[in-house]
Amino acid sequence: MVRLGADKMGFLDTAIRMVVVDSVGDRYKVKLSQNWDCYIPKYFVRRGFAEDPLGEGKFLSGSWHLSAKDNYDVLTVSLPDRLPYRSYQLTEPNKIVVDVFGVSSNTTWITQLRQAKIVKSVYREQVEKDVFRIHIELKGRQNWGYSVGYNNKSLRIAVKHAPQKKGIKNLFIAIDAGHGGTAKGAVSRKGTEEKVYTLKFAKELESYLKKKGVKNVYLTRTDDVDIATTKRVLMLREVKPDLLISLHLNASSRPEVKGVSTYYHHNGSRKVSQHILDEMLKLGLNEFGLIGNFNFLLNSPTEYPNSLVEIAFLSNEEDEKEYIDEKFHKQTAERIYRGIVRWLKEVQ
C-alpha cells in the first residue's frame, strides 16, 4: 500500500452485481471478467446472488439512446443487469470511455437525437469477449464533467454541457480549504497549522474572484470546522460547480524540501492544473511538480474539472516566510485566477 491508497479503477453505483473470488485482509478480490480482477473494501459488499454471472455470452447489451436534458447530454445503454464498469477520459481526441464488464455486444440500435449539444458521436466496441466498451466523443477541447450510474438496469451517462457564456466571469468556481476543526493537517516546527492557512488562502481567493467579476463562488467551509472529505464530495455534487480548486499546504520530513505543486487525477483536469502551476511559479517558488493520477478524494470526481494546489511547504523555513505573509495570500489568489483565465483561453 502507498499513501492515499493503491491505484483506483474508479467508483461504482449501488447494487452492482459482482463475483467475489477471494478474501485478502479487509478487502475482497472481485472477478470483473475473464481477464480482469480488482479489490474492493469488504464494508461496501453484501451477499446477494448465488450463481456466477460471468458465463460467456450470458449478458448481452441492448439498445442505446442519446438525448439532452437540462444542462446535460444523456446516453442510456440498455443492459440485462447492474454490472461493474469503469470510465476514463482522453484529451486528444476529447472522449469519455466506459468499459462494462461481463457483457457481450448485441447492440444493433443506437438512437442519437440532434438536441445533444456536447456529444459529437457514440459507438460501441467489443474489446474482449466479455468487456463491452462505450465510446463517447465530445465537441470542443474540454471535458466539463460527467457522471455514470444505473437507472434500474440501464447504464446512464450524463455529460455536462460547456458553460453557455465564455470567460471566467461566467464560471461557477468552488474552493475547498483543506482540513479544519480537529483535522489540523500538517503542522510546522513553529506550530503553524495547515488548516488555518488553507482557510486564509481560500477566503482571499474568493475575494479576488469576486473582485474580478466572478459572481458564483462556493466555499466548502468558511469556518474552522471539520468536514469529512466524503461529505465535501457530496456537497459539491449537490451544487454542481464548473471547476473545483482545492487548497493545501505541503509538508516533508526533510526540511530542505520546498515549493509549489498542483495535482489532478483525470486527464480532463491536467490542463487547468498545468496553467495554475505555471502561474504560481512566477512567484519565485521552487517547482515541486505537476502530479497526475493523484488519489486524493477531491480529485476523484468526474463531474467537474478540478485541481489541488499545494501552495508551499509548511516544513520549509523559506516557504514559511511566504505563506505567513498576507501579501503572498493576495499574490497567490491572483496567480490562481490568472491560471484559470489562461486555461479558459485554451479550451473555450
PDB file of N, CA, C and O in Angstrom, residues 250-300:
ATOM      1  N   ASN A 250       1.852  21.808   1.862  1.00  0.00           N
ATOM      2  CA  ASN A 250       2.558  20.539   1.865  1.00  0.00           C
ATOM      3  C   ASN A 250       3.467  20.419   3.083  1.00  0.00           C
ATOM      4  O   ASN A 250       3.665  21.386   3.827  1.00  0.00           O
ATOM      5  N   ALA A 251       4.013  19.232   3.300  1.00  0.00           N
ATOM      6  CA  ALA A 251       4.959  19.002   4.394  1.00  0.00           C
ATOM      7  C   ALA A 251       5.851  17.824   4.045  1.00  0.00           C
ATOM      8  O   ALA A 251       5.456  16.932   3.292  1.00  0.00           O
ATOM      9  N   SER A 252       7.058  17.832   4.600  1.00  0.00           N
ATOM     10  CA  SER A 252       8.005  16.758   4.372  1.00  0.00           C
ATOM     11  C   SER A 252       8.834  16.546   5.631  1.00  0.00           C
ATOM     12  O   SER A 252       9.053  17.477   6.414  1.00  0.00           O
ATOM     13  N   SER A 253       9.307  15.310   5.804  1.00  0.00           N
ATOM     14  CA  SER A 253      10.219  15.022   6.918  1.00  0.00           C
ATOM     15  C   SER A 253      11.594  15.627   6.665  1.00  0.00           C
ATOM     16  O   SER A 253      12.405  15.736   7.586  1.00  0.00           O
ATOM     17  N   ARG A 254      11.846  16.026   5.428  1.00  0.00           N
ATOM     18  CA  ARG A 254      13.112  16.664   5.064  1.00  0.00           C
ATOM     19  C   ARG A 254      12.886  18.167   4.958  1.00  0.00           C
ATOM     20  O   ARG A 254      12.195  18.636   4.040  1.00  0.00           O
ATOM     21  N   PRO A 255      13.420  18.952   5.872  1.00  0.00           N
ATOM     22  CA  PRO A 255      13.129  20.388   5.911  1.00  0.00           C
ATOM     23  C   PRO A 255      13.620  21.163   4.698  1.00  0.00           C
ATOM     24  O   PRO A 255      13.143  22.274   4.446  1.00  0.00           O
ATOM     25  N   GLU A 256      14.531  20.603   3.913  1.00  0.00           N
ATOM     26  CA  GLU A 256      15.031  21.317   2.744  1.00  0.00           C
ATOM     27  C   GLU A 256      14.066  21.255   1.560  1.00  0.00           C
ATOM     28  O   GLU A 256      14.192  22.022   0.596  1.00  0.00           O
ATOM     29  N   VAL A 257      13.098  20.349   1.601  1.00  0.00           N
ATOM     30  CA  VAL A 257      12.138  20.211   0.501  1.00  0.00           C
ATOM     31  C   VAL A 257      11.190  21.403   0.521  1.00  0.00           C
ATOM     32  O   VAL A 257      10.623  21.753   1.549  1.00  0.00           O
ATOM     33  N   LYS A 258      10.981  22.005  -0.642  1.00  0.00           N
ATOM     34  CA  LYS A 258      10.147  23.208  -0.701  1.00  0.00           C
ATOM     35  C   LYS A 258       9.489  23.317  -2.076  1.00  0.00           C
ATOM     36  O   LYS A 258       9.809  22.570  -3.004  1.00  0.00           O
ATOM     37  N   GLY A 259       8.554  24.251  -2.179  1.00  0.00           N
ATOM     38  CA  GLY A 259       8.000  24.555  -3.491  1.00  0.00           C
ATOM     39  C   GLY A 259       6.511  24.334  -3.630  1.00  0.00           C
ATOM     40  O   GLY A 259       5.826  23.861  -2.727  1.00  0.00           O
ATOM     41  N   VAL A 260       6.030  24.655  -4.810  1.00  0.00           N
ATOM     42  CA  VAL A 260       4.607  24.585  -5.142  1.00  0.00           C
ATOM     43  C   VAL A 260       4.367  23.417  -6.095  1.00  0.00           C
ATOM     44  O   VAL A 260       5.232  23.058  -6.905  1.00  0.00           O
ATOM     45  N   SER A 261       3.180  22.826  -6.001  1.00  0.00           N
ATOM     46  CA  SER A 261       2.806  21.730  -6.896  1.00  0.00           C
ATOM     47  C   SER A 261       1.307  21.743  -7.100  1.00  0.00           C
ATOM     48  O   SER A 261       0.555  22.251  -6.263  1.00  0.00           O
ATOM     49  N   THR A 262       0.867  21.197  -8.219  1.00  0.00           N
ATOM     50  CA  THR A 262      -0.563  21.020  -8.473  1.00  0.00           C
ATOM     51  C   THR A 262      -0.825  19.562  -8.819  1.00  0.00           C
ATOM     52  O   THR A 262       0.045  18.872  -9.370  1.00  0.00           O
ATOM     53  N   TYR A 263      -2.048  19.106  -8.530  1.00  0.00           N
ATOM     54  CA  TYR A 263      -2.376  17.688  -8.615  1.00  0.00           C
ATOM     55  C   TYR A 263      -3.714  17.498  -9.330  1.00  0.00           C
ATOM     56  O   TYR A 263      -4.651  18.280  -9.148  1.00  0.00           O
ATOM     57  N   TYR A 264      -3.789  16.429 -10.108  1.00  0.00           N
ATOM     58  CA  TYR A 264      -5.036  16.054 -10.760  1.00  0.00           C
ATOM     59  C   TYR A 264      -5.092  14.532 -10.830  1.00  0.00           C
ATOM     60  O   TYR A 264      -4.065  13.850 -10.709  1.00  0.00           O
ATOM     61  N   HIS A 265      -6.275  13.996 -11.022  1.00  0.00           N
ATOM     62  CA  HIS A 265      -6.417  12.544 -11.190  1.00  0.00           C
ATOM     63  C   HIS A 265      -6.788  12.208 -12.633  1.00  0.00           C
ATOM     64  O   HIS A 265      -6.165  11.371 -13.260  1.00  0.00           O
ATOM     65  N   HIS A 266      -7.826  12.864 -13.152  1.00  0.00           N
ATOM     66  CA  HIS A 266      -8.320  12.559 -14.500  1.00  0.00           C
ATOM     67  C   HIS A 266      -7.657  13.481 -15.525  1.00  0.00           C
ATOM     68  O   HIS A 266      -7.373  14.647 -15.256  1.00  0.00           O
ATOM     69  N   ASN A 267      -7.460  12.952 -16.732  1.00  0.00           N
ATOM     70  CA  ASN A 267      -6.768  13.707 -17.776  1.00  0.00           C
ATOM     71  C   ASN A 267      -7.467  15.007 -18.135  1.00  0.00           C
ATOM     72  O   ASN A 267      -6.824  15.967 -18.581  1.00  0.00           O
ATOM     73  N   GLY A 268      -8.791  15.056 -17.954  1.00  0.00           N
ATOM     74  CA  GLY A 268      -9.533  16.275 -18.261  1.00  0.00           C
ATOM     75  C   GLY A 268      -9.191  17.438 -17.344  1.00  0.00           C
ATOM     76  O   GLY A 268      -9.563  18.579 -17.622  1.00  0.00           O
ATOM     77  N   SER A 269      -8.481  17.169 -16.252  1.00  0.00           N
ATOM     78  CA  SER A 269      -8.090  18.218 -15.307  1.00  0.00           C
ATOM     79  C   SER A 269      -6.603  18.571 -15.407  1.00  0.00           C
ATOM     80  O   SER A 269      -6.110  19.387 -14.617  1.00  0.00           O
ATOM     81  N   ARG A 270      -5.913  17.983 -16.359  1.00  0.00           N
ATOM     82  CA  ARG A 270      -4.474  18.235 -16.463  1.00  0.00           C
ATOM     83  C   ARG A 270      -4.163  19.660 -16.898  1.00  0.00           C
ATOM     84  O   ARG A 270      -3.280  20.319 -16.331  1.00  0.00           O
ATOM     85  N   LYS A 271      -4.896  20.167 -17.895  1.00  0.00           N
ATOM     86  CA  LYS A 271      -4.569  21.476 -18.451  1.00  0.00           C
ATOM     87  C   LYS A 271      -4.734  22.588 -17.429  1.00  0.00           C
ATOM     88  O   LYS A 271      -3.875  23.473 -17.309  1.00  0.00           O
ATOM     89  N   VAL A 272      -5.832  22.571 -16.693  1.00  0.00           N
ATOM     90  CA  VAL A 272      -6.031  23.639 -15.702  1.00  0.00           C
ATOM     91  C   VAL A 272      -4.981  23.555 -14.607  1.00  0.00           C
ATOM     92  O   VAL A 272      -4.473  24.584 -14.126  1.00  0.00           O
ATOM     93  N   SER A 273      -4.598  22.344 -14.220  1.00  0.00           N
ATOM     94  CA  SER A 273      -3.557  22.171 -13.202  1.00  0.00           C
ATOM     95  C   SER A 273      -2.210  22.687 -13.704  1.00  0.00           C
ATOM     96  O   SER A 273      -1.453  23.310 -12.948  1.00  0.00           O
ATOM     97  N   GLN A 274      -1.912  22.436 -14.978  1.00  0.00           N
ATOM     98  CA  GLN A 274      -0.658  22.912 -15.561  1.00  0.00           C
ATOM     99  C   GLN A 274      -0.598  24.432 -15.598  1.00  0.00           C
ATOM    100  O   GLN A 274       0.418  25.047 -15.243  1.00  0.00           O
ATOM    101  N   HIS A 275      -1.694  25.069 -16.017  1.00  0.00           N
ATOM    102  CA  HIS A 275      -1.701  26.527 -16.123  1.00  0.00           C
ATOM    103  C   HIS A 275      -1.593  27.192 -14.741  1.00  0.00           C
ATOM    104  O   HIS A 275      -0.913  28.219 -14.600  1.00  0.00           O
ATOM    105  N   ILE A 276      -2.247  26.631 -13.745  1.00  0.00           N
ATOM    106  CA  ILE A 276      -2.138  27.198 -12.398  1.00  0.00           C
ATOM    107  C   ILE A 276      -0.715  27.068 -11.879  1.00  0.00           C
ATOM    108  O   ILE A 276      -0.156  28.003 -11.286  1.00  0.00           O
ATOM    109  N   LEU A 277      -0.087  25.903 -12.107  1.00  0.00           N
ATOM    110  CA  LEU A 277       1.295  25.721 -11.680  1.00  0.00           C
ATOM    111  C   LEU A 277       2.221  26.722 -12.375  1.00  0.00           C
ATOM    112  O   LEU A 277       3.087  27.339 -11.730  1.00  0.00           O
ATOM    113  N   ASP A 278       2.042  26.903 -13.674  1.00  0.00           N
ATOM    114  CA  ASP A 278       2.885  27.839 -14.416  1.00  0.00           C
ATOM    115  C   ASP A 278       2.787  29.242 -13.824  1.00  0.00           C
ATOM    116  O   ASP A 278       3.794  29.956 -13.717  1.00  0.00           O
ATOM    117  N   GLU A 279       1.583  29.646 -13.460  1.00  0.00           N
ATOM    118  CA  GLU A 279       1.401  30.978 -12.882  1.00  0.00           C
ATOM    119  C   GLU A 279       1.988  31.075 -11.481  1.00  0.00           C
ATOM    120  O   GLU A 279       2.604  32.077 -11.120  1.00  0.00           O
ATOM    121  N   MET A 280       1.802  30.036 -10.682  1.00  0.00           N
ATOM    122  CA  MET A 280       2.326  30.054  -9.311  1.00  0.00           C
ATOM    123  C   MET A 280       3.856  30.148  -9.299  1.00  0.00           C
ATOM    124  O   MET A 280       4.447  30.768  -8.411  1.00  0.00           O
ATOM    125  N   LEU A 281       4.492  29.563 -10.286  1.00  0.00           N
ATOM    126  CA  LEU A 281       5.952  29.606 -10.341  1.00  0.00           C
ATOM    127  C   LEU A 281       6.478  31.016 -10.583  1.00  0.00           C
ATOM    128  O   LEU A 281       7.649  31.313 -10.306  1.00  0.00           O
ATOM    129  N   LYS A 282       5.625  31.907 -11.072  1.00  0.00           N
ATOM    130  CA  LYS A 282       6.020  33.295 -11.280  1.00  0.00           C
ATOM    131  C   LYS A 282       6.215  34.041  -9.958  1.00  0.00           C
ATOM    132  O   LYS A 282       6.736  35.157  -9.954  1.00  0.00           O
ATOM    133  N   LEU A 283       5.798  33.411  -8.843  1.00  0.00           N
ATOM    134  CA  LEU A 283       6.012  33.998  -7.523  1.00  0.00           C
ATOM    135  C   LEU A 283       7.410  33.698  -6.994  1.00  0.00           C
ATOM    136  O   LEU A 283       7.752  34.107  -5.878  1.00  0.00           O
ATOM    137  N   GLY A 284       8.202  32.981  -7.775  1.00  0.00           N
ATOM    138  CA  GLY A 284       9.558  32.666  -7.357  1.00  0.00           C
ATOM    139  C   GLY A 284       9.672  31.418  -6.503  1.00  0.00           C
ATOM    140  O   GLY A 284      10.736  31.137  -5.945  1.00  0.00           O
ATOM    141  N   LEU A 285       8.614  30.650  -6.414  1.00  0.00           N
ATOM    142  CA  LEU A 285       8.622  29.408  -5.647  1.00  0.00           C
ATOM    143  C   LEU A 285       9.383  28.324  -6.398  1.00  0.00           C
ATOM    144  O   LEU A 285       9.445  28.322  -7.636  1.00  0.00           O
ATOM    145  N   ASN A 286       9.927  27.380  -5.661  1.00  0.00           N
ATOM    146  CA  ASN A 286      10.553  26.215  -6.266  1.00  0.00           C
ATOM    147  C   ASN A 286       9.474  25.328  -6.893  1.00  0.00           C
ATOM    148  O   ASN A 286       8.349  25.250  -6.391  1.00  0.00           O
ATOM    149  N   GLU A 287       9.801  24.669  -7.995  1.00  0.00           N
ATOM    150  CA  GLU A 287       8.832  23.761  -8.629  1.00  0.00           C
ATOM    151  C   GLU A 287       8.916  22.370  -8.005  1.00  0.00           C
ATOM    152  O   GLU A 287       9.920  21.681  -8.150  1.00  0.00           O
ATOM    153  N   PHE A 288       7.843  21.969  -7.320  1.00  0.00           N
ATOM    154  CA  PHE A 288       7.761  20.606  -6.802  1.00  0.00           C
ATOM    155  C   PHE A 288       7.090  19.686  -7.819  1.00  0.00           C
ATOM    156  O   PHE A 288       7.239  18.472  -7.744  1.00  0.00           O
ATOM    157  N   GLY A 289       6.320  20.280  -8.758  1.00  0.00           N
ATOM    158  CA  GLY A 289       5.859  19.475  -9.882  1.00  0.00           C
ATOM    159  C   GLY A 289       4.373  19.465 -10.158  1.00  0.00           C
ATOM    160  O   GLY A 289       3.551  19.902  -9.350  1.00  0.00           O
ATOM    161  N   LEU A 290       4.054  18.948 -11.341  1.00  0.00           N
ATOM    162  CA  LEU A 290       2.686  18.657 -11.757  1.00  0.00           C
ATOM    163  C   LEU A 290       2.475  17.166 -11.555  1.00  0.00           C
ATOM    164  O   LEU A 290       3.148  16.353 -12.189  1.00  0.00           O
ATOM    165  N   ILE A 291       1.536  16.789 -10.693  1.00  0.00           N
ATOM    166  CA  ILE A 291       1.360  15.377 -10.317  1.00  0.00           C
ATOM    167  C   ILE A 291       0.018  14.873 -10.829  1.00  0.00           C
ATOM    168  O   ILE A 291      -1.028  15.415 -10.486  1.00  0.00           O
ATOM    169  N   GLY A 292       0.064  13.838 -11.660  1.00  0.00           N
ATOM    170  CA  GLY A 292      -1.150  13.256 -12.221  1.00  0.00           C
ATOM    171  C   GLY A 292      -1.528  11.947 -11.551  1.00  0.00           C
ATOM    172  O   GLY A 292      -0.769  11.386 -10.763  1.00  0.00           O
ATOM    173  N   ASN A 293      -2.736  11.464 -11.843  1.00  0.00           N
ATOM    174  CA  ASN A 293      -3.281  10.216 -11.288  1.00  0.00           C
ATOM    175  C   ASN A 293      -3.260  10.219  -9.764  1.00  0.00           C
ATOM    176  O   ASN A 293      -3.074   9.184  -9.127  1.00  0.00           O
ATOM    177  N   PHE A 294      -3.481  11.391  -9.177  1.00  0.00           N
ATOM    178  CA  PHE A 294      -3.391  11.552  -7.731  1.00  0.00           C
ATOM    179  C   PHE A 294      -4.666  11.034  -7.084  1.00  0.00           C
ATOM    180  O   PHE A 294      -5.772  11.335  -7.532  1.00  0.00           O
ATOM    181  N   ASN A 295      -4.521  10.297  -5.973  1.00  0.00           N
ATOM    182  CA  ASN A 295      -5.641   9.581  -5.373  1.00  0.00           C
ATOM    183  C   ASN A 295      -6.429  10.373  -4.333  1.00  0.00           C
ATOM    184  O   ASN A 295      -7.307   9.821  -3.691  1.00  0.00           O
ATOM    185  N   PHE A 296      -6.120  11.634  -4.121  1.00  0.00           N
ATOM    186  CA  PHE A 296      -6.871  12.443  -3.167  1.00  0.00           C
ATOM    187  C   PHE A 296      -8.350  12.437  -3.547  1.00  0.00           C
ATOM    188  O   PHE A 296      -8.702  12.606  -4.721  1.00  0.00           O
ATOM    189  N   LEU A 297      -9.235  12.238  -2.579  1.00  0.00           N
ATOM    190  CA  LEU A 297     -10.651  12.017  -2.873  1.00  0.00           C
ATOM    191  C   LEU A 297     -11.286  13.180  -3.625  1.00  0.00           C
ATOM    192  O   LEU A 297     -12.129  12.980  -4.499  1.00  0.00           O
ATOM    193  N   LEU A 298     -10.877  14.416  -3.331  1.00  0.00           N
ATOM    194  CA  LEU A 298     -11.474  15.561  -4.007  1.00  0.00           C
ATOM    195  C   LEU A 298     -10.986  15.713  -5.445  1.00  0.00           C
ATOM    196  O   LEU A 298     -11.543  16.503  -6.208  1.00  0.00           O
ATOM    197  N   ASN A 299      -9.943  14.986  -5.832  1.00  0.00           N
ATOM    198  CA  ASN A 299      -9.529  14.930  -7.237  1.00  0.00           C
ATOM    199  C   ASN A 299     -10.257  13.829  -8.003  1.00  0.00           C
ATOM    200  O   ASN A 299     -10.144  13.765  -9.233  1.00  0.00           O
ATOM    201  N   SER A 300     -10.976  12.974  -7.291  1.00  0.00           N
ATOM    202  CA  SER A 300     -11.549  11.774  -7.913  1.00  0.00           C
ATOM    203  C   SER A 300     -12.836  11.992  -8.701  1.00  0.00           C
ATOM    204  O   SER A 300     -13.095  11.255  -9.651  1.00  0.00           O
TER     205      SER A 300
END
